[in-house]
Amino acid sequence: MSRPDAILDIRDLTAGYNAVPVIRGISLCVGKGEAVALLGANGAGKSTLLRAVSGLLRATEGAVLLSGETITNLAPEKLVRKGLSHVAEGRRIFRRLSVADNLELGLARMGLSSAETARRFEEQYALFPILHEKRKDPAGALSGGQQQMLAIAQALIRRPTVLMLDEPSTGLAPILIEEVFDKMAQIRAQGVSILLVEQVVERALEFVDHAYLIQGGRLIADGPATELKDSSAIRKAYMGDVSIA
Amino acid sequence: MLLEDFLALMVNGVALGAIYAMVGIGLNIAYKPTNVFNLAQGEFVMLGAMLGWLLLTYVGMPWVAGTLILLVAIGILGGFEERVAVAPHFRADSHHHGWLISTLAFSIIIINIADQVFRADPRFVPPIPGFSLDTIFMGPLSFNTHQVAVVALVVASIFGIEYFYRHTLTGKAISAVAEDRDGARLNGINPLHLTMLSFVAGGAYCALAGIIAAPLLLASTSLGLMLLVKGFMAMALGGVGSQWGTLIGGIVIGCIESISSILLTTGYRQLVLLAVVLLVLLIRPHGLFGKAPGRTV
Amino acid sequence: MKSATVSPIAGRGSVLLDPMVLICSLIAAASVAIAFSNTFYLTLFTFAVIYLIAAMGMNVLTGYMGIISIAHGALVCVGAYAAAIATVNYGWGFWPATLLATLTGMAFSILLGLPALRLSSWYFVLVTIAFSMVVPSMLVDLRAFTGGYGGVIGVPSPELGPLTGQGGFFIILLAFAAALWWIIANLVGSRFGFALHALRDGTVGAEANGVSSPGMRLFAFAFSGACAGLAGAFYAAAKVVVTPDEFSFEFSILFLFIVVLGGPGRLAGPLFGVLAFFVLPEIMTGLREYRMIVFGLVLLAFSVFMPSGLAGGLHEFLRGRRASRRRAQGAKEAAEAAKAAAGSPVTAAQIEGAALDVDGVSKNFGGLKALDGVSLRVDPGSIHVIVGPNGSGKTTLLNIISGFYPKSAGSIRMDGAELTGRSPVAIAGAGVQRTFQTPKLLGDLTLLQNTCFGAYTRERATGFEIALSLPRARRERTEILAEAHRLLGVVGLQDHADLPASELTHGQQRLAEIARALMAQPRLILLDEPAAGLSMGELDRLGDLLKEVRTLGITLVLVEHHVDLVANVADHVTVLDRGAVLASGTSADVFRNEQVIAAYMGGAK
């Protein structure tokens, strides 16, 4: 399944907790500037896959390549410097620190000049004006949508080549979900490849080029988003056999 | 009791309390990114005092040079302890507070080696240069300049620590690790470095507490355990993680101890302190300025 | 040091052939033989047995419950002085003075433990360090009472009928140690021991099973303090003279050393620890001065490399050797057990399931509304499934029903009785069991023991009856063991009854949790994602099991994602979305509802 133009190339990845595999032999590819969705019901193993790619969880089998370089089981703190950013689920920002401090931590250990740092801040403030407005507030005081923006900005400030987003819309009101997708479209327009895990299936399929479906830790289907949209495979992945019966 | 006597006791209590607070703050420093209380830190204070005697009095080094050497040495010892006694528990991911036993074991090793090397006699360590132990009278107040220096140093160090946590990248990274270890890693922060750093810093800070406490308390190998307990009491009264709370807790402990010293014998004095701490913990389990952690299911 | 008592965990097979029991018995017999060979050894072993008595008590607190104490030596000291003062200054007999010493040790231990009832256990470490520093100073200060530095002189030795002199004293000590061993063995193999283990692993799982954390902690403090006081009285008698400088800080560390080295939370741990403590100095006579340094190094090494101590290490070694031999035999027995269990009903008695009324329940976390006016009705004896996307508030609702979170508004009634505002322990006591997303089994205990633990709330035998193995406790124990075996058969895990729970697969742990919940004979079971991580075979078994449980009358509330399973078992399905009820009805109705499908797949409304 690997393609020559793949930026992120996941091959036969198996990983889990306490030696119990949650995902088994999953392969997927994200091309340059491409947006790819990873879909499946709760507990299918989507977050586990992202955690295994970013090194938070040890992969027991398989390989992950980033721009052709093997990064399997590389520690997450090393991986971020290679251009892969992972926005974990649940708006994992540092609530007790200010918005600006959170962004600064996004650049931790990047070794940038202060001029470059200032430029990176400007970039993010331009993309998310609300963060500029609230830059001195503790991140915990932001609204849910703003926290999600901050989590994304924190990952983007490193200018990653690949951005992995784990359910950025969870718990947000529809209007805010739309805003998140708008921002993701802007990010993608800058040439960042996106691997998106989403619950909002229809909206996600409108956004991405390609989607993969997993069920019970295995890949069950994949294809261009436009094709998958009308297939019964998606409904089956989420609703089992019930809704088709 | 005369006003002069009372004030002299209070001054003494505040100075003692500042030292106890330093020990408590040292515990806080190592605790922040690790959730581990380093029970060997009392012995680091003792080592600070004893090495202070060795370098400053016995060898006769200048104060600043000697102090720098022992801060570095004890900082390294703290880092070494983190490697052998704490890091293995993190790796094993055990929930059984194994670090309580391993850091206590580390402290038993240190104190007994120190006993072999230094023997039990109390030793004199000079005050900070420019300050002295001579009593100064000012109206009804009597004090010495070293006492003033100790209190000033503690206050300055708290400002410094708070500045570090709030305004430096490393300090913010430590706060980040304390809040969300995985989240910090996804931002390129290596928690193991910061855990190590905090043990080094906690060790060095306790060493500093030791060398400035020694002129007031005399350096002896039995100092460590006593200061660990008093430092813990200061921190427990003030609230874990709160440096200013710990300072207030330390001063409360110091003043109770100082005032009771003319009324009570050693045993009763310790008993009163223990009773005060037990009582406060019963009424306010997380101290006077601490916050209860949220419940997780 | 006799130890030929029943292993606390009677599985199958003869207890007498248990190599651990055999080894302990040999050690005890050898010790007695050596002790009576000359007076030097008699004195040495007299102290060894006294240390053993104290260490066995400490093992209950520090080993089984995981609360580390540095004050144990100081409590022995308090007991020693209580006995010495009562006999010498007030002319009491030895036995009344011993009772006084025991009670004094208990009282001080409880006093020290009071703040630890609510706080993390590291507070206790420092409070106990402070206490062991206070005690020697107080002994000096109270010189009118304690004789100051000179101490109390002339404590009499115990006598009992024909047992007199040093030999008689030793036999009395042996009898006490054996009795204490037996009592502890009875306790740790009972619901009390399981509860101690559960609290060591965290309060949530324990409370959900009806264990009151302050109550058990108080019990552990009292018990260990009483043992220390008792040992103190014997210590005073053996020493004849008690002085403050015997009870240094090192004396307290010594007991920690014995417990950690021997094996915390192991019945034989203190025996091995005491043995090591008395053997080690013999090996390093030339290193006498460096004794404490060696202790420190050994303590560090054990806490890092061998946290289960000598007893744990030996246990693992024996288990490894035995495993292969037993496998063949086990398979045959298991086949028979399975045959016997097949077709047996889940439980003998029909249970009257509870009706659950959730009425307008809301929950705010800070500004976030996790639940917003959720109402649902669960019929008695039905299977009610709550489904919904991530973050819709399903687990929050379970946590409110079982008492772990306070509600922000609304009411929850079980058969008309209000549940909100009651503690998880009280709710478990009312007949509500629950399982967790990550199974909370006690990894060190066997599957069988974990299952027995489920009966915690319905066992009637008191701690006293269990400790002395009185008829009611024995009867109940037999019943519960039989029941646990049967329930393990029902969930298909009878082959693994003697395996430590930590060695089960994830799916097996989930099924084991259900068996444990059934042990309580609950009226309502709350299951949080029981199907997560199950294999296809296990999934089928789970479906059958849930339906079987329903036939007994037990009400089941599930939070579940697995749509096929839901459709298979649910009588009623409630769909939550963003903290509110989106739809409610039979699974067929609900899953054909386009709105539900949209919500499930996250379609914007």
Coordinates of C-alpha atoms in Angstrom, one line a residue, chain B residues 27 31 37 39 84-85 88-89 95-106 108-109 112-113 115-116 119 222 225-226 228-229 232-233 235-236 240 264-271 274 277-278 281-287 295-297, chain C residues 62 66 68 70 111-112 114-115 118-127 129-131 133-135 137-138 141-142 200-201 203-204 207 249-250 253 256 260 289-290 292-293 295-300 303-304 399 404-405 424 434 436 440 444:
Chain B
L27 CA 11.1 18.7 49.1
Y31 CA 8.3 16.7 44.2
F37 CA 9.1 13.1 48.2
L39 CA 13.2 11.4 52.1
V84 CA 19.3 4.5 41.4
A85 CA 16.4 5.0 43.8
P88 CA 13.6 2.4 38.5
H89 CA 10.2 2.9 40.2
H95 CA 1.8 2.0 42.4
H96 CA 3.1 0.9 45.8
H97 CA 5.0 4.0 46.8
G98 CA 8.2 2.0 46.5
W99 CA 10.1 5.3 46.4
L100 CA 9.3 5.9 50.0
I101 CA 11.4 2.9 50.9
S102 CA 14.2 3.5 48.4
T103 CA 14.7 7.2 49.2
L104 CA 14.6 6.3 52.9
A105 CA 17.2 3.6 52.3
F106 CA 19.3 6.1 50.5
I108 CA 20.1 5.6 55.9
I109 CA 23.1 4.9 53.7
N112 CA 25.6 6.1 58.4
I113 CA 28.5 6.8 56.0
D115 CA 28.6 9.0 60.9
Q116 CA 31.7 6.9 60.1
R119 CA 31.7 11.0 64.0
S222 CA 22.0 14.0 63.6
L225 CA 16.5 13.6 60.3
M226 CA 15.4 16.4 62.6
L228 CA 13.6 16.5 57.4
V229 CA 10.8 16.1 60.0
F232 CA 8.0 18.2 56.3
M233 CA 5.9 19.7 59.1
M235 CA 5.4 21.9 54.1
A236 CA 2.4 19.9 55.5
V240 CA 2.3 20.8 49.4
L264 CA 9.1 22.8 78.1
T265 CA 11.8 20.2 78.0
T266 CA 12.9 18.6 74.7
G267 CA 10.5 15.7 74.7
Y268 CA 7.4 17.9 75.4
R269 CA 8.6 20.4 72.8
Q270 CA 8.6 17.7 70.1
L271 CA 5.3 16.4 71.4
L274 CA 3.7 16.7 66.5
V277 CA 0.8 19.0 63.0
L278 CA -1.6 16.1 63.6
L281 CA -3.9 17.7 59.2
L282 CA -7.0 16.4 60.8
I283 CA -8.9 19.7 60.3
R284 CA -7.3 20.8 57.0
P285 CA -5.8 17.6 55.4
H286 CA -4.1 19.6 52.6
G287 CA -2.6 22.2 54.8
R295 CA -10.9 12.8 42.3
T296 CA -10.4 10.5 39.4
V297 CA -12.4 7.3 38.7
Chain C
T62 CA 2.9 -2.1 55.6
G66 CA 0.9 -0.7 51.7
I68 CA 4.8 2.4 55.3
I70 CA 8.7 4.0 60.7
L111 CA -3.8 8.1 67.2
L112 CA -0.9 8.3 64.7
L114 CA -6.0 9.2 62.3
P115 CA -4.7 11.8 59.8
R118 CA -7.9 10.7 54.8
L119 CA -4.4 11.5 53.5
S120 CA -2.0 9.9 51.1
S121 CA 0.2 7.4 53.0
W122 CA 3.4 9.3 52.6
Y123 CA 2.2 11.7 55.3
F124 CA 2.1 8.7 57.6
V125 CA 5.8 8.0 56.9
L126 CA 6.8 11.4 58.1
V127 CA 4.4 11.5 61.1
I129 CA 9.4 9.4 61.8
A130 CA 8.5 12.3 64.0
F131 CA 6.8 10.0 66.5
M133 CA 11.9 10.7 67.5
V134 CA 9.5 12.0 70.2
V135 CA 9.2 8.7 72.1
S137 CA 12.9 12.1 74.4
M138 CA 9.6 11.8 76.2
D141 CA 11.3 13.8 80.2
L142 CA 8.8 11.6 82.1
R200 CA -3.4 -0.9 48.6
D201 CA -4.2 -0.9 44.9
T203 CA -9.5 3.2 46.9
V204 CA -11.9 3.3 43.9
E207 CA -15.1 1.3 47.5
F249 CA 15.6 5.4 65.4
E250 CA 17.5 2.4 64.1
I253 CA 14.1 1.1 60.8
L256 CA 10.9 -1.9 58.1
V260 CA 10.7 -5.4 53.2
E289 CA 30.4 -0.8 62.4
Y290 CA 29.0 -0.7 58.9
M292 CA 23.5 0.2 59.1
I293 CA 25.1 1.0 55.8
F295 CA 21.0 -2.5 55.9
G296 CA 20.5 0.7 53.8
L297 CA 22.0 -0.9 50.7
V298 CA 20.0 -4.1 51.2
L299 CA 16.8 -2.1 51.7
L300 CA 17.5 0.0 48.6
S303 CA 12.8 -2.0 47.1
V304 CA 14.2 -1.6 43.6
N399 CA -20.2 7.3 38.2
F404 CA -18.3 8.3 42.8
Y405 CA -19.4 11.7 41.5
P424 CA -20.0 4.4 46.9
R434 CA -20.2 -2.2 39.0
F436 CA -14.8 -0.5 35.1
K440 CA -9.9 -3.4 38.6
D444 CA -1.4 -10.3 43.2

